[in-house]
Coordinates of C-alpha atoms in Angstrom, one line a residue:
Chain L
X1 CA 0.0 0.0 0.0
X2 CA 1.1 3.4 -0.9
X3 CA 2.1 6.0 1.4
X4 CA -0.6 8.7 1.9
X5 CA -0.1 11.0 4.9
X6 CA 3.9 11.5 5.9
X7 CA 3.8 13.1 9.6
X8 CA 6.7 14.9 10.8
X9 CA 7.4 15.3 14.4
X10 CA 8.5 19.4 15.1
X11 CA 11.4 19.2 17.7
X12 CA 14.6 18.6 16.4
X13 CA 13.3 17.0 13.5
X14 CA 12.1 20.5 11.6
X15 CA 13.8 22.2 13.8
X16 CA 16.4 23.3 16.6
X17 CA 14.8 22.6 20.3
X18 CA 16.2 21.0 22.8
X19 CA 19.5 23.0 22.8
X20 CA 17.4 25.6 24.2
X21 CA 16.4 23.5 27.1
X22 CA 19.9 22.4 27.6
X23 CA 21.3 26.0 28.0
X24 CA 18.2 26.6 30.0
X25 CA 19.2 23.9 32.3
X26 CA 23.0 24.9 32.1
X27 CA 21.7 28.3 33.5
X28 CA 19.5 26.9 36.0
X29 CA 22.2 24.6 37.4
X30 CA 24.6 27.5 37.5
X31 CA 22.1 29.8 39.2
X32 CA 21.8 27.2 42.2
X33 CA 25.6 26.3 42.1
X34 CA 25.4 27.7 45.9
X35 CA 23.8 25.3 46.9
X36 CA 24.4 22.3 45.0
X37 CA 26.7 21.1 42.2
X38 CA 25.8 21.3 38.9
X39 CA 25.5 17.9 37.7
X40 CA 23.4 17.1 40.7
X41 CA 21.0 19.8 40.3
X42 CA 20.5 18.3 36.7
X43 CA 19.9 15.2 38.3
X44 CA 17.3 16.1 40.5
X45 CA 15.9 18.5 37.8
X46 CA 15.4 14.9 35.7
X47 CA 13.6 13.2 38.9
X48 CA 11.2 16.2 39.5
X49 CA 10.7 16.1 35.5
X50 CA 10.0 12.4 35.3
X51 CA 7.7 13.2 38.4
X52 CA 5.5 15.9 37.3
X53 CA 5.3 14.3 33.9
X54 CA 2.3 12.4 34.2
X55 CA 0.3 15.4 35.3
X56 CA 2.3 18.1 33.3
X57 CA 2.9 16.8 30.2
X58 CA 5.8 18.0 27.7
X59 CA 6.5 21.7 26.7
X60 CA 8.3 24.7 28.1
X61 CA 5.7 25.4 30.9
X62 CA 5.6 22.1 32.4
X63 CA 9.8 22.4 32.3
X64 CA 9.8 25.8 34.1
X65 CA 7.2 24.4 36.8
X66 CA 9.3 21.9 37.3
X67 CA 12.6 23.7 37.4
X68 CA 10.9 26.1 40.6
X69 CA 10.0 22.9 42.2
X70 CA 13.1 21.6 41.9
X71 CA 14.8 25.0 43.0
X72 CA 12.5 25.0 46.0
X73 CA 14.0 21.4 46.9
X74 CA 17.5 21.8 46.7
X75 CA 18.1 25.3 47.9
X76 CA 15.9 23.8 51.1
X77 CA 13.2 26.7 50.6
X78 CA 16.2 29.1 51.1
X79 CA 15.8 29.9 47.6
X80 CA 15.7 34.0 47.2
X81 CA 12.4 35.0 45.3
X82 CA 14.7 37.2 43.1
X83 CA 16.0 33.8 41.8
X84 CA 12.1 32.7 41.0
X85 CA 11.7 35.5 38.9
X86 CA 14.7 34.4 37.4
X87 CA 14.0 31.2 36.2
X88 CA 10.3 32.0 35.2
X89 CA 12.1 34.4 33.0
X90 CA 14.2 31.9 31.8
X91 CA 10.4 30.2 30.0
X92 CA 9.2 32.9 28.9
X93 CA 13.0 33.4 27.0
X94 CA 12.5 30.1 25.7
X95 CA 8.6 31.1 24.3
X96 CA 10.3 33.4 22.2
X97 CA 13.4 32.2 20.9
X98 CA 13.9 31.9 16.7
X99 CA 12.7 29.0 15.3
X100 CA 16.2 27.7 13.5
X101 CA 15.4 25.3 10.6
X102 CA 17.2 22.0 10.2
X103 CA 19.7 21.9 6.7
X104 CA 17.0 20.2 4.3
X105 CA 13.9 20.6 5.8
X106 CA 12.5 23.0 3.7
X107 CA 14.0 21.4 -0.1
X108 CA 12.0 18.3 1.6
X109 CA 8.9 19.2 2.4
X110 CA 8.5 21.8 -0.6
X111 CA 9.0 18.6 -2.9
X112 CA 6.9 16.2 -0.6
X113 CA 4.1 18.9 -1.1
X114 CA 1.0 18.0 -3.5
X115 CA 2.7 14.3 -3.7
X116 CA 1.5 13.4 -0.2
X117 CA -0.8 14.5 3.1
X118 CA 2.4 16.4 5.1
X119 CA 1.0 17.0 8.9
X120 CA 3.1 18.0 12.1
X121 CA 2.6 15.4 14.7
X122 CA 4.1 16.8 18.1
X123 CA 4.4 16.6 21.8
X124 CA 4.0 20.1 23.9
X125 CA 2.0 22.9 24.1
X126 CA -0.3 23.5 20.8
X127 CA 0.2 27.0 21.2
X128 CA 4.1 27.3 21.4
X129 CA 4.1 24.3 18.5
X130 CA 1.6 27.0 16.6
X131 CA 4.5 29.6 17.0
X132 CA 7.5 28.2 16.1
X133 CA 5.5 26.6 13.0
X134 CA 4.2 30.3 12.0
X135 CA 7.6 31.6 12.6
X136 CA 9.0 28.7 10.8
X137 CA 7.5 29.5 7.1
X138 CA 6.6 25.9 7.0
X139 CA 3.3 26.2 8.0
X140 CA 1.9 26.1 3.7
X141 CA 3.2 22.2 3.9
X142 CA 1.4 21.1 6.3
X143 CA -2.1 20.4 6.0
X144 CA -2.2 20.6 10.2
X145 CA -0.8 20.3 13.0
X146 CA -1.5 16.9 15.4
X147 CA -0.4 17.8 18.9
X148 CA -0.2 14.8 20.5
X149 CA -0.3 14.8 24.6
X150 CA 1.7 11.4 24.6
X151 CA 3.8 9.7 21.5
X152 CA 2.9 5.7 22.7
X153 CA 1.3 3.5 20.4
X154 CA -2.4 3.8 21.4
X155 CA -1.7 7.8 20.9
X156 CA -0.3 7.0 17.1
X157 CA -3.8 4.2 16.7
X158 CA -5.9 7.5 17.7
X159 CA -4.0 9.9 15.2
X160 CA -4.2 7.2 12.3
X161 CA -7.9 6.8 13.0
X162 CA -8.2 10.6 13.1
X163 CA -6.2 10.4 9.5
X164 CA -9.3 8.1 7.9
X165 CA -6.0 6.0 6.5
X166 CA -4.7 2.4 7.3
X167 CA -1.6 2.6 9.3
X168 CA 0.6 0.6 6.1
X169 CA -0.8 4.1 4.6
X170 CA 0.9 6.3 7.5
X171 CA 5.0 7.3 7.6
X172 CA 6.5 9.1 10.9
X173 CA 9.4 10.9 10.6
X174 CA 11.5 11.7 13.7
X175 CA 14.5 12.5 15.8
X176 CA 13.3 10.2 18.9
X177 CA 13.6 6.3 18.3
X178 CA 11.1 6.0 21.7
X179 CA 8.8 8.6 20.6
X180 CA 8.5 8.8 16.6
X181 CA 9.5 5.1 15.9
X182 CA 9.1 2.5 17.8
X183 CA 5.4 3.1 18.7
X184 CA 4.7 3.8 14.6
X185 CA 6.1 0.4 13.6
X186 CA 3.8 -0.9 16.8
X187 CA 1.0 -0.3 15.5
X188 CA 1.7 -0.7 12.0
X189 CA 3.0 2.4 10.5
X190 CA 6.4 3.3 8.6
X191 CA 9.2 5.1 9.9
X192 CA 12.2 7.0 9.3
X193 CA 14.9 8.3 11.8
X194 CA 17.0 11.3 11.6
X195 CA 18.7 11.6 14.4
X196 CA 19.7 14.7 16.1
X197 CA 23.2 15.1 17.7
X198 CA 21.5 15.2 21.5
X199 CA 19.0 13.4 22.7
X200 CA 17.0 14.1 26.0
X201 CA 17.5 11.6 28.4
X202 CA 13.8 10.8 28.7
X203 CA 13.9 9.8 25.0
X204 CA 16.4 7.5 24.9
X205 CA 16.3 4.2 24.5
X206 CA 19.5 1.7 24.4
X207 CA 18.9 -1.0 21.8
X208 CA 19.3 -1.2 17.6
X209 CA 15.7 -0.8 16.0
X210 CA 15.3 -3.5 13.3
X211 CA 12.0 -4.3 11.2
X212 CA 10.8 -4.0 7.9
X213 CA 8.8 -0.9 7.9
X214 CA 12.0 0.8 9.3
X215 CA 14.6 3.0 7.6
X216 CA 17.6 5.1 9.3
X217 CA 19.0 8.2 7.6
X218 CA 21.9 10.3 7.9
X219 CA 19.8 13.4 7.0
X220 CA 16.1 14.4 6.4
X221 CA 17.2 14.9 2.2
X222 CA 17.5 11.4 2.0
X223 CA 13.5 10.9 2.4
X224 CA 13.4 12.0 -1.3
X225 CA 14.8 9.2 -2.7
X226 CA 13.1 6.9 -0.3
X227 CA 9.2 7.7 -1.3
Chain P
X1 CA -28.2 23.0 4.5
X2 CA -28.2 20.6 7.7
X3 CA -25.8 20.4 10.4
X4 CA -23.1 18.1 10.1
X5 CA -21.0 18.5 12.6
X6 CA -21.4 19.7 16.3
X7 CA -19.2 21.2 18.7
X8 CA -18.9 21.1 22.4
X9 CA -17.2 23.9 24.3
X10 CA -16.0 21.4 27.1
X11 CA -15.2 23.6 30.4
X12 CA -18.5 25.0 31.6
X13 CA -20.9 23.9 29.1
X14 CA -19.9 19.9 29.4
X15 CA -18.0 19.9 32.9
X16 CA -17.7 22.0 35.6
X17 CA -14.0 23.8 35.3
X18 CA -14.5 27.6 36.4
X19 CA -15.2 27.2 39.9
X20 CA -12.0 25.3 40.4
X21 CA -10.1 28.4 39.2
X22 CA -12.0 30.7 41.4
X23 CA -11.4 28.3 44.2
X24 CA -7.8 28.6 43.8
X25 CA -7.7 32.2 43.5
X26 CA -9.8 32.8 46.4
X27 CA -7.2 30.6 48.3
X28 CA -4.0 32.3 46.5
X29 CA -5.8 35.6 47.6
X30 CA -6.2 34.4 51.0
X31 CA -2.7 33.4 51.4
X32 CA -0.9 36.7 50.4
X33 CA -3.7 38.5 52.6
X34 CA -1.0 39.8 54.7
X35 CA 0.9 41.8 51.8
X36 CA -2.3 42.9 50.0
X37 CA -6.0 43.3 50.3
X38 CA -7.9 39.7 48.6
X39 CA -9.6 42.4 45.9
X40 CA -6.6 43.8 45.1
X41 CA -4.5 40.7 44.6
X42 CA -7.3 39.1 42.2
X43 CA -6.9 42.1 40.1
X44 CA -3.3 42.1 40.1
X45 CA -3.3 38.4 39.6
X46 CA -5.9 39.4 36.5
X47 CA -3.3 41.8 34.9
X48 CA -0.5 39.5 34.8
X49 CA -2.3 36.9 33.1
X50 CA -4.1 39.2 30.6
X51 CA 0.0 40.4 30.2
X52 CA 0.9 36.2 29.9
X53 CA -1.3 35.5 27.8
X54 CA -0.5 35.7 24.3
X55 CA 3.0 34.1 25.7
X56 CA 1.5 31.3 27.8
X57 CA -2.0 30.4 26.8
X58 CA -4.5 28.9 28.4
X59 CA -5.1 26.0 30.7
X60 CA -4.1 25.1 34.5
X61 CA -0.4 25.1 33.7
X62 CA -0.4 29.1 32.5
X63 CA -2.4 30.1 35.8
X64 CA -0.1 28.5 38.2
X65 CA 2.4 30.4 36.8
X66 CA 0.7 33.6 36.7
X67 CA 0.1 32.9 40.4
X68 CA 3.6 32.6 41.3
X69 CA 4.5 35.6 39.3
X70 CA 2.1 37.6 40.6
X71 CA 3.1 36.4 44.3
X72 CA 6.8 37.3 43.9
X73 CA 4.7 41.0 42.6
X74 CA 2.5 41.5 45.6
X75 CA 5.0 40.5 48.0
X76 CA 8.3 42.8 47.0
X77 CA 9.9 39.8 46.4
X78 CA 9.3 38.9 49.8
X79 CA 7.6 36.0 49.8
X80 CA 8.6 32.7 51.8
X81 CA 9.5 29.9 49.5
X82 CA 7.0 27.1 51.3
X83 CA 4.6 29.6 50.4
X84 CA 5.7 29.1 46.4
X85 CA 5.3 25.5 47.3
X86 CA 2.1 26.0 48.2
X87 CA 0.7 27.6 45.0
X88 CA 2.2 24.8 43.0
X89 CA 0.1 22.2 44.9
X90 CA -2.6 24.2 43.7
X91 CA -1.7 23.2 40.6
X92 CA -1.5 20.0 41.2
X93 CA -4.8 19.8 42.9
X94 CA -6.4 21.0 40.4
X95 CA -5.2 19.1 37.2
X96 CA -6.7 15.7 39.5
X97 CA -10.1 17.3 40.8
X98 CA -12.7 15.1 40.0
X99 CA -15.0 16.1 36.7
X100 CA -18.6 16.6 37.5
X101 CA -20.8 16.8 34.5
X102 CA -23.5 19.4 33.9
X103 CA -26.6 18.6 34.1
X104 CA -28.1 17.1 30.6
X105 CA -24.9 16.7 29.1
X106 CA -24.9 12.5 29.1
X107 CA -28.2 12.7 27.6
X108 CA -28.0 15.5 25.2
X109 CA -25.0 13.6 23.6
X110 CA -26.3 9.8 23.8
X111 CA -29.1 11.3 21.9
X112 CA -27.5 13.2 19.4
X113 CA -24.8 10.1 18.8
X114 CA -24.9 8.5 15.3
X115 CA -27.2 11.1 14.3
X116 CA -24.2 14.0 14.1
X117 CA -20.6 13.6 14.4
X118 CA -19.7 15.3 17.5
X119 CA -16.3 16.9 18.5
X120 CA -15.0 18.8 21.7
X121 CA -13.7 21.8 20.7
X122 CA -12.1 23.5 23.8
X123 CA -9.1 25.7 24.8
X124 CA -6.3 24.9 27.4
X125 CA -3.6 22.1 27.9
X126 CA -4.1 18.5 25.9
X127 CA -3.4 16.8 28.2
X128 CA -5.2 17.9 30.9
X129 CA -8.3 18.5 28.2
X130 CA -8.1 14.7 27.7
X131 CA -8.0 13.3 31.1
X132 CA -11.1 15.1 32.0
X133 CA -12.6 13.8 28.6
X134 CA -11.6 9.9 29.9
X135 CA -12.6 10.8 33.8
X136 CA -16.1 12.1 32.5
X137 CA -17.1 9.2 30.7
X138 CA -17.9 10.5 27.6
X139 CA -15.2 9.7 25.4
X140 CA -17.7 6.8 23.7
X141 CA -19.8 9.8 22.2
X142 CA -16.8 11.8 20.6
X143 CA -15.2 11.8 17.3
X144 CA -12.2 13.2 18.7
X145 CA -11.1 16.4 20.7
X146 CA -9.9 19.6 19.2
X147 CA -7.7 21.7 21.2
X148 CA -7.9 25.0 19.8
X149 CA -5.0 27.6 20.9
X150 CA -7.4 30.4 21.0
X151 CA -11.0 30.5 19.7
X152 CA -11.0 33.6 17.1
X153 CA -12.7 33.4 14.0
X154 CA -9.2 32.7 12.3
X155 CA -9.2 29.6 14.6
X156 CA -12.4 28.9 13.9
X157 CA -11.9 28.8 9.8
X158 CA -9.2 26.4 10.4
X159 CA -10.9 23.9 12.9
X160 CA -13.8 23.7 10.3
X161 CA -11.3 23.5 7.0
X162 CA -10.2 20.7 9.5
X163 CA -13.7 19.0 9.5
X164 CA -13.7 19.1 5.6
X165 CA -17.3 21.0 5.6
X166 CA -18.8 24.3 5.1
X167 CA -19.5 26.4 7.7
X168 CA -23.0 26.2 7.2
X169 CA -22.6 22.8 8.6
X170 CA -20.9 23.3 11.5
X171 CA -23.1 24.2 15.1
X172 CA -20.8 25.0 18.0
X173 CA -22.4 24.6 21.8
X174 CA -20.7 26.7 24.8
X175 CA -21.3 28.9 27.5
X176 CA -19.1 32.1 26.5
X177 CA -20.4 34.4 24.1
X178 CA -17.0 35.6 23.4
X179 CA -15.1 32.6 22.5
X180 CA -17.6 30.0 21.7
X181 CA -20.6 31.8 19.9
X182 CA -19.2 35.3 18.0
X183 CA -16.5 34.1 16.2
X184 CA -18.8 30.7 15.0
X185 CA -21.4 33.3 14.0
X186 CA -18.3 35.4 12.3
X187 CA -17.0 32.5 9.8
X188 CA -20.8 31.7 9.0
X189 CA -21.8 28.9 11.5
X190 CA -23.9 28.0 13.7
X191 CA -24.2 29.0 17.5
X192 CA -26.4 27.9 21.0
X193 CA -25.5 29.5 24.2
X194 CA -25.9 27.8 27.1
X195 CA -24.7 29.9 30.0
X196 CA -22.7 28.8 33.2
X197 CA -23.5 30.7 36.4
X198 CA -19.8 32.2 36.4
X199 CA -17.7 33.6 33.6
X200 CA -13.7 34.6 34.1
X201 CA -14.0 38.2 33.3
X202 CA -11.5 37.5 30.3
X203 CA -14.7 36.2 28.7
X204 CA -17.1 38.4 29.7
X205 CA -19.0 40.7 27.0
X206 CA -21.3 43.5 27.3
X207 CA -23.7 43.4 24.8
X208 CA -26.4 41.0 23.5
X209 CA -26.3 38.7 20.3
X210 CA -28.7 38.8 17.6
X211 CA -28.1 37.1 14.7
X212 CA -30.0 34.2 12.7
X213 CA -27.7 31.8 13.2
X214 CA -27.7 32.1 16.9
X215 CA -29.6 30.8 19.7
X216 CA -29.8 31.5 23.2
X217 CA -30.8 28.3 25.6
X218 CA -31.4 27.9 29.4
X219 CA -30.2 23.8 29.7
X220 CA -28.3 21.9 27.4
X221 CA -31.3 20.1 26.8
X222 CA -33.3 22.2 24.4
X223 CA -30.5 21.4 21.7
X224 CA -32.6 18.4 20.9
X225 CA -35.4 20.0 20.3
X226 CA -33.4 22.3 18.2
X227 CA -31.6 20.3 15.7

C-alpha cells in the first residue's frame, strides 16, 4: 500500500529545540551552584521532571514548573524569590526564541508537497508548537498540526484513525527512536529516523531498531529518494 | 443545509471547570492576605495573566504560573518559599479534581450520537483537556477532541477547514459568548449559548447577540429539540 499521509514530528526534526532546554538547564544549574553542584542539580531536575510528567505533560511550561520545584528542593526553601523570577524568565525566553530550521527541511517538504498529506505530529504545548510553526514559514506544507499529549502507540492508533487512512498508509518521521518510531512500527505504521546530535534523556532508548517498515538516515534529504 | 457536525465547548458547558479556578484564587488571595488586600491581589493576579497571555496560553499550567508571578509581585519579592510550594500544589490539585458533568450533558449527547458527528472543541492544555474527557465518561460519544489555541474566527476557519465542511454545517455549543458563539457566528456557523453561572471576566462581553444563526438556551437540553 502506498504512502498517503507523511507526519513529521517538530522538535529537532524540523527544527532546533532541545539545545534551548539544555542552555536553559545549564543556567538553571549555574544559578543554584550555591547550593548544590551542577550535575546534581540536573539530576534532580530529571527526577522532579519524570515526576510531574504524568500530570504536566511536555513543553516549556511544564519544564519551568518543574525547574521552581526543583529550586525550592535543593536550595531547602532558602531559595531567594529574586532567583524565581529568574527562572520563570528563563520560559518565557525560551517562548520566544527563533525557530532555526534543520539543513534540508525545507528542499524536503517543498518537494513532498502536493505528492503526499504532510502533517506535524508533536508533543508540547499546541500554542508554542503553533508559534515556532508560524515563525518557521513551513506552515503552507502542512495540512495541520497533530499535537499529541503522549507519543505511545495507542496515541499514534488514535492519530491514524483521526487520519481516515490504514496505518501501512501512514510514515512518521523523527529524531526520537522511543517517541517517533518505535510506537509507529507498533501499530503498523512506517518510519524513518533522523537523528539529532543530543538526545533528552527521557527519549532515549539503548537498543538497535530493526524491522521492515523501518529506515535510518543520515539526514532528512535522504527521504526523497526513499518515497 | 443541515448540520453536520457539532461542537462542544467542554469547560462550563460539558464539565464544571470555572469554579475550580476561582477556588484557587480565592485561596491564592487568601494566602498573600497579609501583603495585599484579597480584591486587590485578584486584580493584580488578572493583569499578569491578561500580560501572559499571548505568551502562555490557556489552561491550568499558564495560571499556576501567573500565580507565582504575581506572588513574587505583591509580595516585594518577599515572599517565603513554602509559600511558592504552596501555589504549586494548587496546581496539582487542580489538574486531579474530579469532573462533574453538567446537568443534561450525558443525555444530550447519547441522543445526538450516530445522528451527528460530535467533536469537543475547547481551549487549554491536551493533556489535561483529555484526562477530563476519559474521567467524565464521555469519550464513547466523541469523534475526537480539538484543542484550539485560542478561539478567534481565524481559529475557527481552520478547525472547520479541519472537518472538511462548510461552515454552514458546522453548530458550535458553549457557554461564552466571546469565545464559543461570536466568532462561529463570524466565519458563517452555527451558535447555542448555554450559560454557566460564572464567567472569568476575560470572557465576559457586554452586549447582546442577535443574529440568525444564533440561539440563546437555558439547559443543554433544548439542543434536541433544536436540531
Amino acid at each position: 500500500m502506498p504512502i498517503e499521509v507523511i507526519a513529521f514530528d517538530a522538535d529537532d526534526t524540523l527544527w532546533i529545540n532541545e539545545p534551548y532546554f539544555r542552555e536553559a538547564e545549564v543556567k538553571f544549574c549555574e544559578l543554584l551552584s550555591g547550593y548544590m553542584p551542577p550535575n546534581q542539580a540536573e539530576r534532580e531536575l530529571f527526577a522532579v521532571e519524570m515526576q510531574n510528567l504524568p500530570l504536566y505533560g511536555y513543553g516549556i511550561k511544564s519544564f519551568v514548573l518543574c525547574l521552581v520545584e526543583t529550586a525550592l528542593k535543593i536550595t531547602d526553601y532558602q531559595i531567594p524569590p529574586r532567583i524565581i523570577e529568574e527562572i520563570l524568565g528563563y520560559g518565557k525566553e525560551m517562548l520566544e526564541k527563533p525557530v532555526i530550521l534543520l539543513e534540508g527541511v525545507e528542499e524536503v517538504l517543498s518537494t513532498l508537497y502536493g505528492r503526499f498529506r504532510l502533517v506535524v505530529a508533536t508533543k508540547g504545548d499546541l500554542l508554542d508548537q503553533e508559534r515556532k510553526l508560524r515563525k518557521s514559514g513551513l506552515e503552507k506544507y502542512f495540512h495541520h498540526i497533530e499535537i499529541m499529549s503522549d507519543k505511545k502507540e495507542a496515541d499514534y492508533s488514535k492519530l491514524i484513525r483521526h487520519l481516515d487512512i490504514r496505518p501501512e498508509a501512514f510514515l512518521m518521521v523523527g529524531n526520537s527512536l522511543k517517541s517517533d518510531i518505535l510506537p509507529v512500527l507498533g501499530v503498523g505504521g512506517h518510519a524513518v529516523h533522523v537523528p539529532f546530535d543530543i538526545t533528552w534523556a527521557h527519549e532515549q532508548i539503548d537498543h538497535a531498531v530493526e524491522h521492515a517498515n523501518f529506515s535510518q538516515m543520515a539526514t532528512i534529504r535522504e527521504i526523497l529518494a526513499f518515497v
